[in-house]
mmCIF file of C-alpha atoms in Angstrom:
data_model
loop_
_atom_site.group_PDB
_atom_site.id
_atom_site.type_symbol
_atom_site.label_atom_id
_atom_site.label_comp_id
_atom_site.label_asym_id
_atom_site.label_seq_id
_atom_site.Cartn_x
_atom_site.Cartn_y
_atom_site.Cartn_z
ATOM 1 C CA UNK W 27 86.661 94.556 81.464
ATOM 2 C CA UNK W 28 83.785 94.123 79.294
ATOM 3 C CA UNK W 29 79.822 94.003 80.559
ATOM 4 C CA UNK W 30 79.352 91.759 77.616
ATOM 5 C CA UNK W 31 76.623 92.182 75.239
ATOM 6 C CA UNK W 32 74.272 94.381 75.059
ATOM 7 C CA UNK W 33 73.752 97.830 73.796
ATOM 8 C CA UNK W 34 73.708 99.798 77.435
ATOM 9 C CA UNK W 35 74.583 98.919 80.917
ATOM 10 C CA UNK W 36 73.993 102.006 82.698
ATOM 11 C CA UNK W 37 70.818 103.454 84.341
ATOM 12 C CA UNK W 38 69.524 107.068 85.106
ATOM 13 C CA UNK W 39 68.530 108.280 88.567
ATOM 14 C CA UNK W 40 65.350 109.745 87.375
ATOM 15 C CA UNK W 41 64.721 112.461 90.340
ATOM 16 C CA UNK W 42 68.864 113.817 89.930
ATOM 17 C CA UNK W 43 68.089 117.619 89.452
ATOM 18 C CA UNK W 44 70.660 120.282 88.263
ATOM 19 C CA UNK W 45 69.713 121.906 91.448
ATOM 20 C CA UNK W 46 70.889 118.683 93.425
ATOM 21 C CA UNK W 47 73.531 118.184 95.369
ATOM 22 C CA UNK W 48 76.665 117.556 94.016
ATOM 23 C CA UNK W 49 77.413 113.685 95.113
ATOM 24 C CA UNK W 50 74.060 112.886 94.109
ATOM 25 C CA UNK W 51 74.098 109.462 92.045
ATOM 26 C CA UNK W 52 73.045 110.540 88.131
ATOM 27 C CA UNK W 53 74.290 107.455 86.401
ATOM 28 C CA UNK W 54 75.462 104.098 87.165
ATOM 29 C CA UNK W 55 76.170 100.138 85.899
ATOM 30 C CA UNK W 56 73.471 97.890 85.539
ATOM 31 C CA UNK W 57 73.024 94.554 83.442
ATOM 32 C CA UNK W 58 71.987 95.252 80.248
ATOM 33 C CA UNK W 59 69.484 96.991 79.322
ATOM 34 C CA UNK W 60 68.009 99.919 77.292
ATOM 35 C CA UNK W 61 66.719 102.927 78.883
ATOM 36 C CA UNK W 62 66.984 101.915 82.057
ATOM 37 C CA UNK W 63 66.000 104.351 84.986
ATOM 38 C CA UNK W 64 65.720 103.577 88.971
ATOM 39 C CA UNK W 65 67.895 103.222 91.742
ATOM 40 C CA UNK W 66 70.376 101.426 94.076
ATOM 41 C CA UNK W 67 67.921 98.102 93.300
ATOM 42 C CA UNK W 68 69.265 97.584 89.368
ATOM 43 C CA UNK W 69 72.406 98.403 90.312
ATOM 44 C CA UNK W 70 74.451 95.789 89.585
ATOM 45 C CA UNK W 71 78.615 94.904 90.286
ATOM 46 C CA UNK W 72 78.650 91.569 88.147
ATOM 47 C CA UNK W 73 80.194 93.803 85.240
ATOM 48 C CA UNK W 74 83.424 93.389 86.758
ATOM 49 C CA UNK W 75 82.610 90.524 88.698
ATOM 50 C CA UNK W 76 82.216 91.978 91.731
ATOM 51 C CA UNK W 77 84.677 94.485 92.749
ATOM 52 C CA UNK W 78 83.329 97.360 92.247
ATOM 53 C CA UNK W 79 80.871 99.903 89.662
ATOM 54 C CA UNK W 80 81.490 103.036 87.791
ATOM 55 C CA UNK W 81 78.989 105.939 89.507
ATOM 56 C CA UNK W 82 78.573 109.118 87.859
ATOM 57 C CA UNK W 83 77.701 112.029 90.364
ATOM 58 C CA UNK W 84 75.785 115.125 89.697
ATOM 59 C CA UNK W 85 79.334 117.120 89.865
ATOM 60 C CA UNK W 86 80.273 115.010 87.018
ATOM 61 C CA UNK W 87 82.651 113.201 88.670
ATOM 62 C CA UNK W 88 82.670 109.521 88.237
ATOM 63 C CA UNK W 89 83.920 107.263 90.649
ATOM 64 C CA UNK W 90 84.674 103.099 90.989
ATOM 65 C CA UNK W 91 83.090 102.005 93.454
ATOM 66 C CA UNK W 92 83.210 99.471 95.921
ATOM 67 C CA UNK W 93 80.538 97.286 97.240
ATOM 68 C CA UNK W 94 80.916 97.695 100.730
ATOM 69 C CA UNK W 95 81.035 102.201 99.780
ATOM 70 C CA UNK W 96 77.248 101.426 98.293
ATOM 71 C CA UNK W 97 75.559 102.719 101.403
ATOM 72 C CA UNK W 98 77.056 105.627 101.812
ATOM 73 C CA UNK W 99 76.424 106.962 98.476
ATOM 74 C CA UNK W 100 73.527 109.411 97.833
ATOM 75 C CA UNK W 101 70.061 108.700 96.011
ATOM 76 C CA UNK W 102 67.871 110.620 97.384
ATOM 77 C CA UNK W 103 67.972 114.710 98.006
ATOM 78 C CA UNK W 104 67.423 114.252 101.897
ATOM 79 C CA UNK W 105 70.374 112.092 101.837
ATOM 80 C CA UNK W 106 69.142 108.671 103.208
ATOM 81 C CA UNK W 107 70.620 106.146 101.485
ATOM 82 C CA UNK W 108 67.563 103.543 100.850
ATOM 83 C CA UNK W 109 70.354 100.808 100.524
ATOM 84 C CA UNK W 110 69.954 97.813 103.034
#
């Protein structure tokens, strides 16, 4: 499915280190946008309305994920989630 317009609809986790753990979040979908940077607050799952966002871990894995798996995932080095 497509985001829609726009030239980007992904975002950077600005403090994702080589050094960092390997499920950290590096990338994931927001709305549009251009150099977007942040965390799990402009994440967004309304590009395919609602199911779900592609997440791009520091392994280089990428996974879909769900909306109920959002707390789990990593965004910060000491592991606490900082999703409500």
């Amino acid at each position: 499915p497509s985001a829609g317009e726009g030239r980007c609809h992904y975002a950077m986790k600005p403090n994702a280190k080589l050094t960092s753990s390997p499920d950290m979040v590096v990338l994931f979908e927001t709305k549009r946008g251009w150099n977007q940077f942040g965390g799990p607050e402009i994440l967004t799952f309304e590009n395919h309305k609602g199911k779900g966002c592609n997440i791009s871990f520091n392994d280089n894995q990428t996974e879909f994920v769900k909306p109920e798996q959002l707390g789990k995932l990593k965004w910060e080095e000491d592991g606490i989630s900082n999703v409500e």
